[in-house]
PDB file of C-alpha atoms in Angstrom:
ATOM      1  CA  ILE A1115      12.269  23.877  12.310  1.00  0.00           C
ATOM      2  CA  THR A1116      10.016  22.311  14.989  1.00  0.00           C
ATOM      3  CA  ASP A1117       9.067  18.533  13.356  1.00  0.00           C
ATOM      4  CA  ILE A1118      12.142  16.216  12.008  1.00  0.00           C
ATOM      5  CA  GLN A1119      10.057  12.654  10.638  1.00  0.00           C
ATOM      6  CA  CYS A1120      12.882  11.329   8.529  1.00  0.00           C
ATOM      7  CA  GLY A1121      11.287   7.606   8.264  1.00  0.00           C
ATOM      8  CA  SER A1122       8.419   9.062   6.687  1.00  0.00           C
ATOM      9  CA  TYR A1123      10.121  11.305   4.205  1.00  0.00           C
ATOM     10  CA  ILE A1124      12.278   8.793   2.654  1.00  0.00           C
ATOM     11  CA  PHE A1125       8.573   6.394   2.044  1.00  0.00           C
ATOM     12  CA  MET A1126       6.551  10.073   1.049  1.00  0.00           C
ATOM     13  CA  ASP A1127       3.411   7.185   2.440  1.00  0.00           C
ATOM     14  CA  GLY A1128      -0.414   8.709   0.966  1.00  0.00           C
ATOM     15  CA  ASP A1129      -0.353  11.003   4.218  1.00  0.00           C
ATOM     16  CA  TYR A1130       2.155  12.716   2.895  1.00  0.00           C
ATOM     17  CA  LEU A1131       1.940  13.422  -0.583  1.00  0.00           C
ATOM     18  CA  GLU A1132      -1.469  14.633  -0.003  1.00  0.00           C
ATOM     19  CA  VAL A1133      -0.099  17.552   1.274  1.00  0.00           C
ATOM     20  CA  LEU A1134       3.611  17.679  -0.567  1.00  0.00           C
ATOM     21  CA  ASP A1135       4.012  18.024  -4.169  1.00  0.00           C
ATOM     22  CA  GLY A1136       6.768  16.563  -6.417  1.00  0.00           C
ATOM     23  CA  PHE A1137       7.296  14.034  -4.561  1.00  0.00           C
ATOM     24  CA  LEU A1138       6.393  10.297  -5.257  1.00  0.00           C
ATOM     25  CA  PRO A1139       5.516   7.388  -3.089  1.00  0.00           C
ATOM     26  CA  ALA A1140       8.446   5.035  -2.380  1.00  0.00           C
ATOM     27  CA  LEU A1141       6.740   2.297  -0.008  1.00  0.00           C
ATOM     28  CA  THR A1142       3.592  -0.320  -0.754  1.00  0.00           C
ATOM     29  CA  VAL A1143       2.554  -3.565  -0.360  1.00  0.00           C
ATOM     30  CA  LEU A1144       2.524  -5.439  -3.147  1.00  0.00           C
ATOM     31  CA  ALA A1145      -0.801  -7.603  -3.414  1.00  0.00           C
ATOM     32  CA  THR A1146      -2.667  -9.748  -5.444  1.00  0.00           C
ATOM     33  CA  VAL A1147      -6.373 -10.085  -6.934  1.00  0.00           C
ATOM     34  CA  ILE A1148      -7.588 -12.927  -6.043  1.00  0.00           C
ATOM     35  CA  SER A1149     -11.127 -12.714  -6.669  1.00  0.00           C
ATOM     36  CA  ARG A1150     -13.768 -10.355  -9.141  1.00  0.00           C
ATOM     37  CA  PRO A1151     -16.889 -11.155  -7.095  1.00  0.00           C
ATOM     38  CA  ALA A1152     -18.803  -8.819  -9.432  1.00  0.00           C
ATOM     39  CA  PRO A1153     -17.791  -6.965 -12.518  1.00  0.00           C
ATOM     40  CA  ASP A1154     -17.061  -3.579 -10.594  1.00  0.00           C
ATOM     41  CA  ARG A1155     -15.465  -5.130  -6.974  1.00  0.00           C
ATOM     42  CA  ALA A1156     -12.504  -6.991  -6.805  1.00  0.00           C
ATOM     43  CA  VAL A1157     -10.775  -8.424  -3.933  1.00  0.00           C
ATOM     44  CA  LEU A1158      -7.262  -8.463  -2.831  1.00  0.00           C
ATOM     45  CA  ASP A1159      -4.519 -10.660  -0.243  1.00  0.00           C
ATOM     46  CA  ALA A1160      -3.640  -7.921   1.726  1.00  0.00           C
ATOM     47  CA  GLY A1161      -5.582  -6.182   4.806  1.00  0.00           C
ATOM     48  CA  ARG A1162      -5.379  -5.189   8.415  1.00  0.00           C
ATOM     49  CA  LYS A1163      -2.646  -7.067   9.137  1.00  0.00           C
ATOM     50  CA  SER A1164      -0.599  -5.642   6.304  1.00  0.00           C
ATOM     51  CA  VAL A1165      -1.595  -2.350   5.586  1.00  0.00           C
ATOM     52  CA  SER A1166      -2.331  -0.074   8.547  1.00  0.00           C
ATOM     53  CA  ILE A1167      -5.358   2.317   8.316  1.00  0.00           C
ATOM     54  CA  ASP A1168      -5.035   4.445  11.482  1.00  0.00           C
ATOM     55  CA  ARG A1169      -4.772   7.622   9.061  1.00  0.00           C
ATOM     56  CA  GLY A1170      -7.296   6.236   6.339  1.00  0.00           C
ATOM     57  CA  MET A1171      -7.873   4.120   3.821  1.00  0.00           C
ATOM     58  CA  PRO A1172      -4.865   2.919   1.632  1.00  0.00           C
ATOM     59  CA  LYS A1173      -5.087   4.050  -2.237  1.00  0.00           C
ATOM     60  CA  VAL A1174      -4.405   1.917  -5.122  1.00  0.00           C
ATOM     61  CA  VAL A1175      -1.364   2.889  -7.087  1.00  0.00           C
ATOM     62  CA  GLY A1176      -1.917   3.836 -11.231  1.00  0.00           C
ATOM     63  CA  ILE A1177      -5.048   2.276 -11.650  1.00  0.00           C
ATOM     64  CA  THR A1178      -7.533   5.064 -12.809  1.00  0.00           C
ATOM     65  CA  GLY A1179     -10.983   3.524 -11.335  1.00  0.00           C
ATOM     66  CA  ALA A1180      -9.848   1.684  -8.342  1.00  0.00           C
ATOM     67  CA  GLU A1181     -10.849   2.542  -5.035  1.00  0.00           C
ATOM     68  CA  VAL A1182     -10.384   1.329  -1.666  1.00  0.00           C
ATOM     69  CA  ALA A1183     -13.380   0.346  -0.638  1.00  0.00           C
ATOM     70  CA  GLY A1184     -12.856  -1.571   2.983  1.00  0.00           C
ATOM     71  CA  LEU A1185     -10.252  -3.559   4.115  1.00  0.00           C
ATOM     72  CA  SER A1186     -11.167  -7.174   6.913  1.00  0.00           C
ATOM     73  CA  GLU A1187      -7.800  -8.549   8.144  1.00  0.00           C
ATOM     74  CA  GLU A1188      -6.357 -10.431   5.619  1.00  0.00           C
ATOM     75  CA  HIS A1189      -8.800  -8.750   2.285  1.00  0.00           C
ATOM     76  CA  THR A1190      -8.951  -5.393   0.852  1.00  0.00           C
ATOM     77  CA  LYS A1191     -12.554  -5.023  -1.107  1.00  0.00           C
ATOM     78  CA  VAL A1192     -11.594  -2.640  -4.616  1.00  0.00           C
ATOM     79  CA  GLN A1193     -14.511  -1.051  -6.065  1.00  0.00           C
ATOM     80  CA  LEU A1194     -13.766  -1.089  -9.994  1.00  0.00           C
ATOM     81  CA  SER A1195     -14.559   1.973 -12.657  1.00  0.00           C
ATOM     82  CA  GLY A1196     -13.314   2.675 -16.034  1.00  0.00           C
ATOM     83  CA  ASP A1197      -9.473   1.496 -16.463  1.00  0.00           C
ATOM     84  CA  ALA A1198      -9.801  -0.717 -13.477  1.00  0.00           C
ATOM     85  CA  LEU A1199     -12.878  -2.698 -14.757  1.00  0.00           C
ATOM     86  CA  GLY A1200      -9.662  -5.136 -16.422  1.00  0.00           C
ATOM     87  CA  LEU A1201      -8.382  -6.154 -13.238  1.00  0.00           C
ATOM     88  CA  ARG A1202      -7.708  -9.868 -13.662  1.00  0.00           C
ATOM     89  CA  VAL A1203      -6.970 -12.196 -10.840  1.00  0.00           C
ATOM     90  CA  GLY A1204      -3.716 -13.339 -10.311  1.00  0.00           C
ATOM     91  CA  GLN A1205      -2.813  -9.785 -10.811  1.00  0.00           C
ATOM     92  CA  LYS A1206      -0.312  -7.729  -8.720  1.00  0.00           C
ATOM     93  CA  VAL A1207      -1.461  -4.186  -7.678  1.00  0.00           C
ATOM     94  CA  HIS A1208       0.779  -2.134  -5.607  1.00  0.00           C
ATOM     95  CA  VAL A1209      -1.190  -0.460  -2.262  1.00  0.00           C
ATOM     96  CA  LEU A1210      -0.334   2.553  -1.072  1.00  0.00           C
ATOM     97  CA  PRO A1211      -0.768   2.716   2.916  1.00  0.00           C
ATOM     98  CA  MET A1212      -1.613   5.978   4.279  1.00  0.00           C
ATOM     99  CA  HIS A1213       0.745   5.995   6.856  1.00  0.00           C
ATOM    100  CA  GLY A1214       3.828   4.204   6.248  1.00  0.00           C
ATOM    101  CA  ASP A1215       5.501   4.247   9.806  1.00  0.00           C
ATOM    102  CA  THR A1216       2.782   1.554  11.136  1.00  0.00           C
ATOM    103  CA  THR A1217       2.916  -0.311   7.785  1.00  0.00           C
ATOM    104  CA  ILE A1218       6.443  -0.929   8.483  1.00  0.00           C
ATOM    105  CA  ALA A1219       6.532  -2.116  11.974  1.00  0.00           C
ATOM    106  CA  MET A1220       4.195  -5.072  10.131  1.00  0.00           C
ATOM    107  CA  HIS A1221       6.525  -6.815   7.973  1.00  0.00           C
ATOM    108  CA  SER A1222       9.542  -8.367   8.617  1.00  0.00           C
ATOM    109  CA  HIS A1223      11.469  -7.503   5.318  1.00  0.00           C
ATOM    110  CA  TYR A1224      11.888  -4.541   2.565  1.00  0.00           C
ATOM    111  CA  PHE A1225      11.662  -5.610  -0.539  1.00  0.00           C
ATOM    112  CA  VAL A1226      13.716  -2.731  -2.645  1.00  0.00           C
ATOM    113  CA  VAL A1227      13.214  -2.370  -5.979  1.00  0.00           C
ATOM    114  CA  ARG A1228      15.003  -0.192  -8.565  1.00  0.00           C
ATOM    115  CA  GLU A1229      13.188  -0.334 -12.675  1.00  0.00           C
ATOM    116  CA  ARG A1230      11.260  -3.229 -11.130  1.00  0.00           C
ATOM    117  CA  LYS A1231      14.459  -5.511 -10.577  1.00  0.00           C
ATOM    118  CA  LEU A1232      15.508  -6.629  -6.586  1.00  0.00           C
ATOM    119  CA  GLU A1233      18.040  -4.846  -5.830  1.00  0.00           C
ATOM    120  CA  THR A1234      18.411  -5.913  -1.458  1.00  0.00           C
ATOM    121  CA  VAL A1235      16.198  -7.455   0.911  1.00  0.00           C
ATOM    122  CA  VAL A1236      16.774  -5.530   4.192  1.00  0.00           C
ATOM    123  CA  GLU A1237      15.737  -7.045   7.599  1.00  0.00           C
ATOM    124  CA  ILE A1238      13.211  -5.141   9.237  1.00  0.00           C
ATOM    125  CA  ALA A1239      14.346  -5.029  13.106  1.00  0.00           C
ATOM    126  CA  GLY A1240      11.618  -2.949  14.491  1.00  0.00           C
ATOM    127  CA  ARG A1241       9.107  -5.812  13.438  1.00  0.00           C
ATOM    128  CA  GLY A1242       6.082  -5.944  15.427  1.00  0.00           C
ATOM    129  CA  CYS A1243       7.115  -2.699  17.736  1.00  0.00           C
ATOM    130  CA  PHE A1244       4.289  -0.981  18.390  1.00  0.00           C
ATOM    131  CA  THR A1245       4.982   1.383  21.567  1.00  0.00           C
TER     132      THR A1245
END
């Protein structure tokens, strides 16, 4: 063993999902579709202040044809095709960060959900603690 990354293991961010089979992501940022400026585009209310991009663009989870096209400070631009063309303003979307560690440090709490039910809220003591 040459490397132990306990924090990343429990969350399985997008970076690890690309190289390890058999795991599902446990860390996403919940965003809302706030605009449909064109038939093939959507804008989400989560940007670089919510999702880090130091390991690449995040991914939209569970919606085939929704590809992140870019992030500003507070918004994510999503290119849509196929099934994703049905996204509606107000719809909730899960965004998978490629690097969980730096995304986690941007938030004050984890909202722990199991089977679509909130189980607990955990404070993130290290919020904003970048080194």
